[in-house]
PDB file of C-alpha atoms in Angstrom:
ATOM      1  CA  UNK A  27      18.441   7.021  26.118  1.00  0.00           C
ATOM      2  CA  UNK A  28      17.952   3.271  25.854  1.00  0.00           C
ATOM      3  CA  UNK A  29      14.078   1.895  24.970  1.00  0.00           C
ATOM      4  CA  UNK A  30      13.301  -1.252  24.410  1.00  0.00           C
ATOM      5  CA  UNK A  31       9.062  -2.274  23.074  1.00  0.00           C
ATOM      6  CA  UNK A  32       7.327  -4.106  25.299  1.00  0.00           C
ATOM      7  CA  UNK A  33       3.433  -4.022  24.071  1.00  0.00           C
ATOM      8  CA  UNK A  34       4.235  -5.043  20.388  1.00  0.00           C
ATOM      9  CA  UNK A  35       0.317  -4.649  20.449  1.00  0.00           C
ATOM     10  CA  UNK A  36       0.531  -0.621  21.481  1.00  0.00           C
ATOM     11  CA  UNK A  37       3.588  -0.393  19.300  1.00  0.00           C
ATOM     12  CA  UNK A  38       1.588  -1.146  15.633  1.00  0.00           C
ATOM     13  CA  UNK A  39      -1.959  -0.193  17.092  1.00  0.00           C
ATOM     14  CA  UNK A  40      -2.956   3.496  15.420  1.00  0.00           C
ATOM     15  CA  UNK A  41      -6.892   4.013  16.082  1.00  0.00           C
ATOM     16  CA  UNK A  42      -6.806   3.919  20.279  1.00  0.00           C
ATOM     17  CA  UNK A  43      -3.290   6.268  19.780  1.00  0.00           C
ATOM     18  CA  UNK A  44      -5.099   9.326  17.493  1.00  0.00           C
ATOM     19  CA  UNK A  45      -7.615  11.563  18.974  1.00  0.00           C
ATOM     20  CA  UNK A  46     -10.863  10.408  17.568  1.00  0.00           C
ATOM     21  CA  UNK A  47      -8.932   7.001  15.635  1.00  0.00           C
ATOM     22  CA  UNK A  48     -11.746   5.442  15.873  1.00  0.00           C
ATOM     23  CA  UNK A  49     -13.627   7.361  13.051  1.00  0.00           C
ATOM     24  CA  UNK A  50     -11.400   5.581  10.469  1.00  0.00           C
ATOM     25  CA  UNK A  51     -12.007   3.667   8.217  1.00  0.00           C
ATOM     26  CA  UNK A  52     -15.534   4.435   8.687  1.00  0.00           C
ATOM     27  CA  UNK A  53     -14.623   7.925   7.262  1.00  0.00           C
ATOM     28  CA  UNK A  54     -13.886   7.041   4.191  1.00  0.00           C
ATOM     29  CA  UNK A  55     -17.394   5.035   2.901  1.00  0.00           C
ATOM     30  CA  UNK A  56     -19.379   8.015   1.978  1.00  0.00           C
ATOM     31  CA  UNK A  57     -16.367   9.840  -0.253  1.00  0.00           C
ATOM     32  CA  UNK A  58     -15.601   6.677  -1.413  1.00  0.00           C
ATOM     33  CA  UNK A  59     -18.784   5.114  -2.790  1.00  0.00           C
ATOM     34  CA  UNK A  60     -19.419   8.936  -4.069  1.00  0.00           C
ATOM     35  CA  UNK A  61     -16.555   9.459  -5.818  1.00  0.00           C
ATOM     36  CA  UNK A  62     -17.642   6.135  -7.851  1.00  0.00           C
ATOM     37  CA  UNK A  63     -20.944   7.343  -8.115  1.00  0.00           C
ATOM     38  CA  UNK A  64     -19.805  10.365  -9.968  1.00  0.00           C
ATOM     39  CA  UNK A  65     -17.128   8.172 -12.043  1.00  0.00           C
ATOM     40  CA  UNK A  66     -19.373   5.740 -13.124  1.00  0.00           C
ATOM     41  CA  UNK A  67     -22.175   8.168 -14.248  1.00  0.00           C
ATOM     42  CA  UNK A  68     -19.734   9.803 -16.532  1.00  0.00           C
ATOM     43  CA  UNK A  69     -18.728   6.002 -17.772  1.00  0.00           C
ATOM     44  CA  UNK A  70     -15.222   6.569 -16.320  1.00  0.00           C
ATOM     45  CA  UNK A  71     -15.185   3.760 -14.050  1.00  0.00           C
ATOM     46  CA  UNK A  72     -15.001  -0.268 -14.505  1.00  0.00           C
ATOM     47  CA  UNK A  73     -15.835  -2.000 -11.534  1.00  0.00           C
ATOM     48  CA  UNK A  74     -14.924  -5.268 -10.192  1.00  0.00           C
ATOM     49  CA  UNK A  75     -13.097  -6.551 -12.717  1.00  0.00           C
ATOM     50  CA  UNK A  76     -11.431  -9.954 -12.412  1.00  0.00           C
ATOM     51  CA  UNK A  77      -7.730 -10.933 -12.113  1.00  0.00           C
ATOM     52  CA  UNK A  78      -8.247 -14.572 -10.978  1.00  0.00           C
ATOM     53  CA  UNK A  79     -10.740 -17.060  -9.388  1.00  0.00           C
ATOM     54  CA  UNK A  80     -11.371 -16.125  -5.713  1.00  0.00           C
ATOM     55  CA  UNK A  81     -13.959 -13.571  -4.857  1.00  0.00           C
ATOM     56  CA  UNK A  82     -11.873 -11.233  -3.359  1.00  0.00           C
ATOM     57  CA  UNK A  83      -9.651 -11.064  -7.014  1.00  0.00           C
ATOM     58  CA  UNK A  84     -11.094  -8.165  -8.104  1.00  0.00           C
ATOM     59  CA  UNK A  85     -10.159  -4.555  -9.122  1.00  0.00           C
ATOM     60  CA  UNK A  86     -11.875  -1.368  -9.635  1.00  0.00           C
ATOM     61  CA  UNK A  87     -10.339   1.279 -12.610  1.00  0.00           C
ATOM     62  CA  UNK A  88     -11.464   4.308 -12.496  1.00  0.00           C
ATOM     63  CA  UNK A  89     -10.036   6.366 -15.652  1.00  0.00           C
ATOM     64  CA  UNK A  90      -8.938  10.049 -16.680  1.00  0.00           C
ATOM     65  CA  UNK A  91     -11.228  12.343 -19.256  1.00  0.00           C
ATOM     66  CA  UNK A  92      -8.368  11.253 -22.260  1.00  0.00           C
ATOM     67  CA  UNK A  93      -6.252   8.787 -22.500  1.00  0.00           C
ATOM     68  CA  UNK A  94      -4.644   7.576 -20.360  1.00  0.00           C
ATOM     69  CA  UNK A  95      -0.868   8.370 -19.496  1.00  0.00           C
ATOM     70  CA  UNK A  96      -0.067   5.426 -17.506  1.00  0.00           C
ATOM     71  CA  UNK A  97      -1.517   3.152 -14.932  1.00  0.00           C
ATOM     72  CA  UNK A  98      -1.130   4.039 -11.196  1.00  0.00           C
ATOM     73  CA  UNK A  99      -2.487   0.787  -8.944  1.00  0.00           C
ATOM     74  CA  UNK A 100      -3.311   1.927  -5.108  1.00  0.00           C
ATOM     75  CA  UNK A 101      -3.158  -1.142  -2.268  1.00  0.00           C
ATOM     76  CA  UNK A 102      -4.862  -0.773   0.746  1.00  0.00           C
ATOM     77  CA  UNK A 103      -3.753  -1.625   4.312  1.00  0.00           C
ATOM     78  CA  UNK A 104      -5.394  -3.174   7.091  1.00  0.00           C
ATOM     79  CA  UNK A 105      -2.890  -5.616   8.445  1.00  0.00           C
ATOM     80  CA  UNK A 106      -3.532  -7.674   5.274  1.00  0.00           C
ATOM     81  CA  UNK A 107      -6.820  -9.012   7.809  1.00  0.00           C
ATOM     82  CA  UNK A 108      -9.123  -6.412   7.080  1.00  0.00           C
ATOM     83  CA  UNK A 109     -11.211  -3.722   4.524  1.00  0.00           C
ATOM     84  CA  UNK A 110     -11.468  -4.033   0.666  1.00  0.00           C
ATOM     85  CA  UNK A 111     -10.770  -1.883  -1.916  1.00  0.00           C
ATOM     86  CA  UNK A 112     -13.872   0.306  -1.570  1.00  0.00           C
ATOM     87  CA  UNK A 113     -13.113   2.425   1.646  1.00  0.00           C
ATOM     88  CA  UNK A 114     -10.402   4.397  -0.998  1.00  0.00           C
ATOM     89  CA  UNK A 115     -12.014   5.132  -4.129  1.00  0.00           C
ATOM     90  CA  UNK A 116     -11.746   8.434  -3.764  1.00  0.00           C
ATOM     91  CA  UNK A 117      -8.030   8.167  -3.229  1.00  0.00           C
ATOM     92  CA  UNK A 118      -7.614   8.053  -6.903  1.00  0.00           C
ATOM     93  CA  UNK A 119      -8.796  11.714  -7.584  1.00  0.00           C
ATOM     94  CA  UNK A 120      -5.030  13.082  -7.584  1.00  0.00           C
ATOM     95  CA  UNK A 121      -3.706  10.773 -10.254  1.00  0.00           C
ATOM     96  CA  UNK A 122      -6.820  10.516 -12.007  1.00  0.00           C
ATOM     97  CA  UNK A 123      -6.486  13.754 -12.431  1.00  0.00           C
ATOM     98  CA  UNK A 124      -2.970  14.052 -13.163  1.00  0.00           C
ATOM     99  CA  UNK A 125      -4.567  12.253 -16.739  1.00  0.00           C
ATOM    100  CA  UNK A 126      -3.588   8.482 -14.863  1.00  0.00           C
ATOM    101  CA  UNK A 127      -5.529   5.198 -14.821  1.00  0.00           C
ATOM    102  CA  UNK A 128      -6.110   3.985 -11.295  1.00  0.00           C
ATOM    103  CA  UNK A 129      -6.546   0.677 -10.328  1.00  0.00           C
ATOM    104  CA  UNK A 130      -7.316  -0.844  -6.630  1.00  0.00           C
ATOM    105  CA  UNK A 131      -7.489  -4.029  -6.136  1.00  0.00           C
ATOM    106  CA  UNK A 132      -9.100  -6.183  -3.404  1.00  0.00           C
ATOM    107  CA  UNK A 133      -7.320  -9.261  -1.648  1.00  0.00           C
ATOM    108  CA  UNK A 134      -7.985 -12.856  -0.090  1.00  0.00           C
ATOM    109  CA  UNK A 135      -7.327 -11.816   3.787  1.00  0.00           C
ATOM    110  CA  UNK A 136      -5.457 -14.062   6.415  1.00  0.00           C
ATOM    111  CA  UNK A 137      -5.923 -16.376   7.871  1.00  0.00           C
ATOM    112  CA  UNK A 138      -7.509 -17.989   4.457  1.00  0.00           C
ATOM    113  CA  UNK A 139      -4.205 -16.463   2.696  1.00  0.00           C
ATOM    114  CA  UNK A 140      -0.504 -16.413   3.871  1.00  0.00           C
ATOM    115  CA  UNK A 141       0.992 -12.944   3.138  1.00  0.00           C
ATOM    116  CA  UNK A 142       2.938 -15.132   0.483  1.00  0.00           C
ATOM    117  CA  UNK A 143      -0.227 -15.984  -0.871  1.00  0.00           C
ATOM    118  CA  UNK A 144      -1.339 -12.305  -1.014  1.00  0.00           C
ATOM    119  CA  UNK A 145       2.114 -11.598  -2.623  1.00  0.00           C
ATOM    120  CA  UNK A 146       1.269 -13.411  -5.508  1.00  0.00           C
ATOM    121  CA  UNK A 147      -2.911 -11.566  -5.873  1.00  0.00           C
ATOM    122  CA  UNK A 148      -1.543  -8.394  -6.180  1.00  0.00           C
ATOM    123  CA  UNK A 149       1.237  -9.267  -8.498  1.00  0.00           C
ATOM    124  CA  UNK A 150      -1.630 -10.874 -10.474  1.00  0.00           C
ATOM    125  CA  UNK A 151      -3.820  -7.870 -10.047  1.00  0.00           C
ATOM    126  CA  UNK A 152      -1.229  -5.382 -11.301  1.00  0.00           C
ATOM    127  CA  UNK A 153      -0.633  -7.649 -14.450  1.00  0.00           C
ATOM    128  CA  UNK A 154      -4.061  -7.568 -15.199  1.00  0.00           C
ATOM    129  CA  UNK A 155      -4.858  -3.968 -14.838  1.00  0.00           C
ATOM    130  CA  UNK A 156      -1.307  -3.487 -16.610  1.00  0.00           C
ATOM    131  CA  UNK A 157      -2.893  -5.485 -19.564  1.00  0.00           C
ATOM    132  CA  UNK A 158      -6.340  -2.447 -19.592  1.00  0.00           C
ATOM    133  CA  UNK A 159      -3.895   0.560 -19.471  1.00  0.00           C
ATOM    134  CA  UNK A 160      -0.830   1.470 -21.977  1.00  0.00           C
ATOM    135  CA  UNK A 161       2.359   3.070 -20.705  1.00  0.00           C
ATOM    136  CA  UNK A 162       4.372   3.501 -17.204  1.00  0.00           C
ATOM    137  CA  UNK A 163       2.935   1.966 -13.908  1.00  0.00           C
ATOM    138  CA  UNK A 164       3.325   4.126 -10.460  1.00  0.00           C
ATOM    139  CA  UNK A 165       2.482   2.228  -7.663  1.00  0.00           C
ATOM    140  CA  UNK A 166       1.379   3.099  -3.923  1.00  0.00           C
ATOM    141  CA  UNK A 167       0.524   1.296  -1.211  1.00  0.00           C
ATOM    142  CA  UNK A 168      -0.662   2.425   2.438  1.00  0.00           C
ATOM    143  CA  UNK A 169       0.481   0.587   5.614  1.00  0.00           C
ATOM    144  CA  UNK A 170       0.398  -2.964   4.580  1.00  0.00           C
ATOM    145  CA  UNK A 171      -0.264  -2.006   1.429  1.00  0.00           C
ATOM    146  CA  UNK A 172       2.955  -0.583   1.543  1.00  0.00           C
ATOM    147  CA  UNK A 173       4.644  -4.463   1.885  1.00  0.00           C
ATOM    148  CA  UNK A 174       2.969  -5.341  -0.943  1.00  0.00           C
ATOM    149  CA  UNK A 175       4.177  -2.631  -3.345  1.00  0.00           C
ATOM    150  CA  UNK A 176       7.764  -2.521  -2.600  1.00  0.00           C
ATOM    151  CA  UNK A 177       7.887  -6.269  -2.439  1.00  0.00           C
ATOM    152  CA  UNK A 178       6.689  -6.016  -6.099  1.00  0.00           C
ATOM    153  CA  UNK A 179       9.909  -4.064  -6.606  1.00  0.00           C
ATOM    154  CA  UNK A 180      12.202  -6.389  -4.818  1.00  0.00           C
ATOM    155  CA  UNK A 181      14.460  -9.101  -6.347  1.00  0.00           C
ATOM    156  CA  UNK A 182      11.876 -11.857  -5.789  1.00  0.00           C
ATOM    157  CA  UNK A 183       9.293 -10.173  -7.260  1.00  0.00           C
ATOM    158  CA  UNK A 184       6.251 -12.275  -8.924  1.00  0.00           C
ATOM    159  CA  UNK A 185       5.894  -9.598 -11.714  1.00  0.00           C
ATOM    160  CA  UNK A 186       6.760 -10.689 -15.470  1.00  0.00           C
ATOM    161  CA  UNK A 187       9.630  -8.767 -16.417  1.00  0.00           C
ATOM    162  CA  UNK A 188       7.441  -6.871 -18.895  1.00  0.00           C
ATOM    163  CA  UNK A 189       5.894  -5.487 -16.095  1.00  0.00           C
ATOM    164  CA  UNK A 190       8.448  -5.179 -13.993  1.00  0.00           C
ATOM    165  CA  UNK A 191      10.483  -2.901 -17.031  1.00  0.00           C
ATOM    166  CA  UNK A 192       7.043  -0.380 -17.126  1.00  0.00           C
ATOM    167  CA  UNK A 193       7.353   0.565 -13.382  1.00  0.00           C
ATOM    168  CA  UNK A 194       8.754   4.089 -13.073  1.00  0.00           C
ATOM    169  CA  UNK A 195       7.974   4.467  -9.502  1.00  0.00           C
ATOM    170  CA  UNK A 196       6.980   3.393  -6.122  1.00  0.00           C
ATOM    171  CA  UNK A 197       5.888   4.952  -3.222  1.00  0.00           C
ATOM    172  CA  UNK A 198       5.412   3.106   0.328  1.00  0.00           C
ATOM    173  CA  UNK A 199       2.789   5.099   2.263  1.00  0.00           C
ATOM    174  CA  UNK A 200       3.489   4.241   5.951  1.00  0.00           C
ATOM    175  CA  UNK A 201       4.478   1.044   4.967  1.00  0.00           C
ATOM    176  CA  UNK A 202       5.413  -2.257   7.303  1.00  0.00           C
ATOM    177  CA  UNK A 203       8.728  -3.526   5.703  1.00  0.00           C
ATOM    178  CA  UNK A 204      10.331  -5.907   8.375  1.00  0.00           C
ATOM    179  CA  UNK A 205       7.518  -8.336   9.012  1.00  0.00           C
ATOM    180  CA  UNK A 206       9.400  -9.928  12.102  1.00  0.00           C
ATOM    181  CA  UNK A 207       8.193  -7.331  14.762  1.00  0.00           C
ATOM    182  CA  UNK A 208       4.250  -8.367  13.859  1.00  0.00           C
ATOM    183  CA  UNK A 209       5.017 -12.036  14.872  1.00  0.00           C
ATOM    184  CA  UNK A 210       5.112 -10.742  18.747  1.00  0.00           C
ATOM    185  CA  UNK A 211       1.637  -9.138  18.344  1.00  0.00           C
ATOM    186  CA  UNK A 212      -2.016 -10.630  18.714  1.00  0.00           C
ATOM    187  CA  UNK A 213      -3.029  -9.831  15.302  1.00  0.00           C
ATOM    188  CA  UNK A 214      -0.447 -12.553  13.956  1.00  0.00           C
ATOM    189  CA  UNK A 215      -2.929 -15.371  15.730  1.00  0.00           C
ATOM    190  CA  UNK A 216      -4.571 -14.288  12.070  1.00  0.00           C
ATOM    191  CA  UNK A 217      -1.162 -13.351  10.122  1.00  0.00           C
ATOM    192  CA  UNK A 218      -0.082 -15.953  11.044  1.00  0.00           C
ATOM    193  CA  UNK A 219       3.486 -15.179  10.239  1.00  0.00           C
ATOM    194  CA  UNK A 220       6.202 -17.138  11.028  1.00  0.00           C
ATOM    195  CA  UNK A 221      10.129 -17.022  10.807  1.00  0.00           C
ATOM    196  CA  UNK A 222      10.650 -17.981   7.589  1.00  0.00           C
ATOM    197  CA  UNK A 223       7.745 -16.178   5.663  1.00  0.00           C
ATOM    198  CA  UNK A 224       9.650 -12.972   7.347  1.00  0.00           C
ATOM    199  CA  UNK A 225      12.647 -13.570   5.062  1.00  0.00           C
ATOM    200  CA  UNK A 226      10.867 -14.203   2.575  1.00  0.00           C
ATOM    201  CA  UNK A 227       8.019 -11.664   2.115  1.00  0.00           C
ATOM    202  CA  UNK A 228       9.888  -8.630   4.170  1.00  0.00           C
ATOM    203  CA  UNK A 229      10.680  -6.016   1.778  1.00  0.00           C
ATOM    204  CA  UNK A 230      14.005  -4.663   4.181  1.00  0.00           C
ATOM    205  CA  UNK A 231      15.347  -8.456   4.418  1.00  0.00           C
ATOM    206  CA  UNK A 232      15.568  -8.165   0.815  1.00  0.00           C
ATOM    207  CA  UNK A 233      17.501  -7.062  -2.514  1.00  0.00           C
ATOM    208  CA  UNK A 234      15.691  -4.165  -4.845  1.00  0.00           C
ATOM    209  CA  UNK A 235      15.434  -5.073  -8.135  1.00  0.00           C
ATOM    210  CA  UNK A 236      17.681  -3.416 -10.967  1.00  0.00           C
ATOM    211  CA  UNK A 237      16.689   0.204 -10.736  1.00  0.00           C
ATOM    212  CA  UNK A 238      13.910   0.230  -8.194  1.00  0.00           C
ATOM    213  CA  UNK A 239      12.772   3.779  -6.956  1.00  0.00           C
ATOM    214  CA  UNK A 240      10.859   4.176  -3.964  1.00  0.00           C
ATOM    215  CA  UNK A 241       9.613   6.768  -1.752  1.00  0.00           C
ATOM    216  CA  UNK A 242       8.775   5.391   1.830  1.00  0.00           C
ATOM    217  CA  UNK A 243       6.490   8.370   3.338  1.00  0.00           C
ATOM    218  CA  UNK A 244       4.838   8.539   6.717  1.00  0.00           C
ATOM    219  CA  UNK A 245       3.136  10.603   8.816  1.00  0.00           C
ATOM    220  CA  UNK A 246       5.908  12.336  11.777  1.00  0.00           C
ATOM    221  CA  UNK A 247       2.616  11.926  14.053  1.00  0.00           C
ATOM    222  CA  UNK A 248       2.254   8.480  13.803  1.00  0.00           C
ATOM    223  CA  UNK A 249       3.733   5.364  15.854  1.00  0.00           C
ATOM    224  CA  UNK A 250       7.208   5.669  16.463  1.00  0.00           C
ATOM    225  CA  UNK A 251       7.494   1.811  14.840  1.00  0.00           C
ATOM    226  CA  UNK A 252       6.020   3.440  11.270  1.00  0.00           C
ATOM    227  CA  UNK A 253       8.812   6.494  11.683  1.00  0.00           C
ATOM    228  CA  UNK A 254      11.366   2.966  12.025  1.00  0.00           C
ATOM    229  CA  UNK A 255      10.220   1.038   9.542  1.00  0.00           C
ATOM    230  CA  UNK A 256       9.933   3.822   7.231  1.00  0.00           C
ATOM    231  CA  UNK A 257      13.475   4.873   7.283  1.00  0.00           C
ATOM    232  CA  UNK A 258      14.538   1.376   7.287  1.00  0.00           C
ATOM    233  CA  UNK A 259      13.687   0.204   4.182  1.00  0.00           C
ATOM    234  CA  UNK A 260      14.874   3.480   2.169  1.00  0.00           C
ATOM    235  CA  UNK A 261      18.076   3.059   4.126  1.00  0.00           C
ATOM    236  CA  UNK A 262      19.217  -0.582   3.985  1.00  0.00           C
ATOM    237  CA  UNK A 263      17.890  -0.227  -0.139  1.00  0.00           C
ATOM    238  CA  UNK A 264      20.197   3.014  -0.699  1.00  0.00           C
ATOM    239  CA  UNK A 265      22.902   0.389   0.711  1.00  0.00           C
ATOM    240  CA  UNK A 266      22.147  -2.312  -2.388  1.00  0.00           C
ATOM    241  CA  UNK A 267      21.660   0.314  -5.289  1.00  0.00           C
ATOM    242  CA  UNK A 268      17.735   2.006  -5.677  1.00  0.00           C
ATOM    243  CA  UNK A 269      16.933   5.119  -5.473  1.00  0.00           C
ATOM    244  CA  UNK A 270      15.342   5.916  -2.503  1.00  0.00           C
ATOM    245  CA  UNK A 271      13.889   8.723  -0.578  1.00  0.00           C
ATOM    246  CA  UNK A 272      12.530   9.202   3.283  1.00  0.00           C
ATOM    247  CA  UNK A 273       9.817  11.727   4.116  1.00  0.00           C
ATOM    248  CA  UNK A 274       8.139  12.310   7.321  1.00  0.00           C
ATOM    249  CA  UNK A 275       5.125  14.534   6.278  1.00  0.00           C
ATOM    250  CA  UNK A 276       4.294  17.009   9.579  1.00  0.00           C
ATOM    251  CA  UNK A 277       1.218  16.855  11.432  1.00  0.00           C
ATOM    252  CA  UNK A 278       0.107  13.478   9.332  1.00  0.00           C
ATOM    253  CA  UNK A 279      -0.907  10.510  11.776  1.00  0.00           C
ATOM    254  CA  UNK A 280      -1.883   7.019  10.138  1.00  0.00           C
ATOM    255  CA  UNK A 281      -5.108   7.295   8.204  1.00  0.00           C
ATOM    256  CA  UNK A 282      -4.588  11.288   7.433  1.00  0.00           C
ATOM    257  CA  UNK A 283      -1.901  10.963   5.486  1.00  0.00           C
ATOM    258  CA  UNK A 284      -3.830   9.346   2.761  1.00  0.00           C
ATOM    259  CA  UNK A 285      -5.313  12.819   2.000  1.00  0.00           C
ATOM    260  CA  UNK A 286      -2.427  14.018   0.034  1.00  0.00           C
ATOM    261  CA  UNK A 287      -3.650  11.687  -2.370  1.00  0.00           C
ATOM    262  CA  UNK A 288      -6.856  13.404  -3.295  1.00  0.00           C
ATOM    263  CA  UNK A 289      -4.766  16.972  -4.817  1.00  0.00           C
ATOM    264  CA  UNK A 290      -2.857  16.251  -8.321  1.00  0.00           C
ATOM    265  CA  UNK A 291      -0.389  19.100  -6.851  1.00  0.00           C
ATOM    266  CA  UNK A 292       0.241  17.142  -3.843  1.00  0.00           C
ATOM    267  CA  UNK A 293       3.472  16.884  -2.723  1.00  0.00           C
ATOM    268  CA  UNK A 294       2.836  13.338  -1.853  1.00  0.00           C
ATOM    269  CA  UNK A 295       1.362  12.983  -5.335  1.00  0.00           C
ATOM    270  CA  UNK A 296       4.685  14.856  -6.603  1.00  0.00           C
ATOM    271  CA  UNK A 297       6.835  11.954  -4.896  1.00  0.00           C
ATOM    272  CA  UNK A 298       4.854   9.380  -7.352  1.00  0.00           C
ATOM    273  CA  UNK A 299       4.835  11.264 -10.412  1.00  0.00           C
ATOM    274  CA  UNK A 300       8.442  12.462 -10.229  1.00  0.00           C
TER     275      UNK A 300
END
């Protein structure tokens, strides 16, 4: 059967298409600020720390009871126009206590940042935390979060290549890798995306580096444009060489598939640690 989108808006739009969407990302405040609460009473957690001079360049760490076996840095979605890294502190509980480092960084929004722009923060922010924890990185991003990650692991990525070498895995949590749908919706009034920022910052429009990994998960209950551009990106980067994997985890929509994050024995947390 033929289909062809015609509400781009409908198509990318997840709280008004899940029973009761509009609960997120409310949700998350309380277990967030509780889960640093509890970190930073046992000293386990260094907050706001600065990667560079706007006031959104800062990351949280939150660290394991010994030392730490590597560095896992979360970044968060919200169409790279909304939230800051505290609605998902408590998203670091699985690899913290798989005996990881976590790091989540915040981000200058659009419209007073191009995506390109943003590109460039969170390859800053991962250097920095990269510099506060020893051994491999694992990184995971959710929705646009999921851009940001795997564009860290593309050819054109803004890493050093000391950083780049440390990065064992990657895992794209309901990620958006083909910019060029967004540019039909409202949202990109803020976005602000335009043709050529596409080709450049899309993940799927371009090469992996020299033995990128990446899982590209996403709920099988969420938008059907996810599902796409899910498969998409672990099927065109098969094509130039990485290792990829695609998972639809059942029963998951949008902002509950995040959850697999909390368990160490995950099998979302599996994925990242294999």
């Amino acid at each position: 059967m033929r289909h062809r989108i015609s509400d781009w808006d409908n198509a990318y739009a997840n709280g008004i298409n899940i029973p009761q969407g509009d609960r997120w990302p409310a949700a998350w405040v309380e277990p967030a600020q509780q889960y640093r609460e509890a970190l930073s009473a046992e000293g386990r957690a260094k907050l706001g720390l600065v990667y560079g001079g706007k006031p959104r360049n800062r990351f949280d760490l939150f660290l394991p009871e010994s030392r730490p076996a590597g560095l896992m840095v979360f970044v968060h979605g919200g169409f790279w126009i909304g939230l800051d890294n505290s609605y998902w502190s408590h998203f670091a509980k699985g690899a913290v206590e798989r005996g990881y480092a976590v790091a989540m960084p915040s981000y200058t929004l659009a419209p007073e940042n191009r995506i390109a722009d943003i590109t460039l923060e969170i390859g800053r922010a991962i250097e920095a935390a990269a510099e506060e924890v020893e051994g491999p990185i694992r990184l995971i991003g959710h929705s646009a979060g999921g851009q940001l990650v795997t564009r860290m692991i593309s050819a054109t990525s803004p890493l050093p290549e000391t950083v780049r070498g440390r990065i064992a895995n990657v895992v794209s949590l309901s990620g958006v890798h083909d910019l060029r749908p967004l540019m039909n919706t409202k949202m990109n009034e803020k976005q602000r995306i335009d043709r050529d920022e596409a080709y450049r910052e899309s993940p799927a429009l371009l090469e992996p580096m020299p033995n990128a990994r990446v899982t590209c998960w996403v709920g099988a209950a969420e938008r059907s444009e996810f599902v796409r551009q899910n498969a998409l990106l672990a099927s065109i980067w098969k094509g130039l060489g990485a290792e990829t994997e695609a998972v639809e985890e059942p029963d998951k929509h949008h902002f509950n598939v995040l959850d697999g994050m909390t368990d160490p024995n995950h099998p979302l947390m599996e994925a990242l640690f294999s």
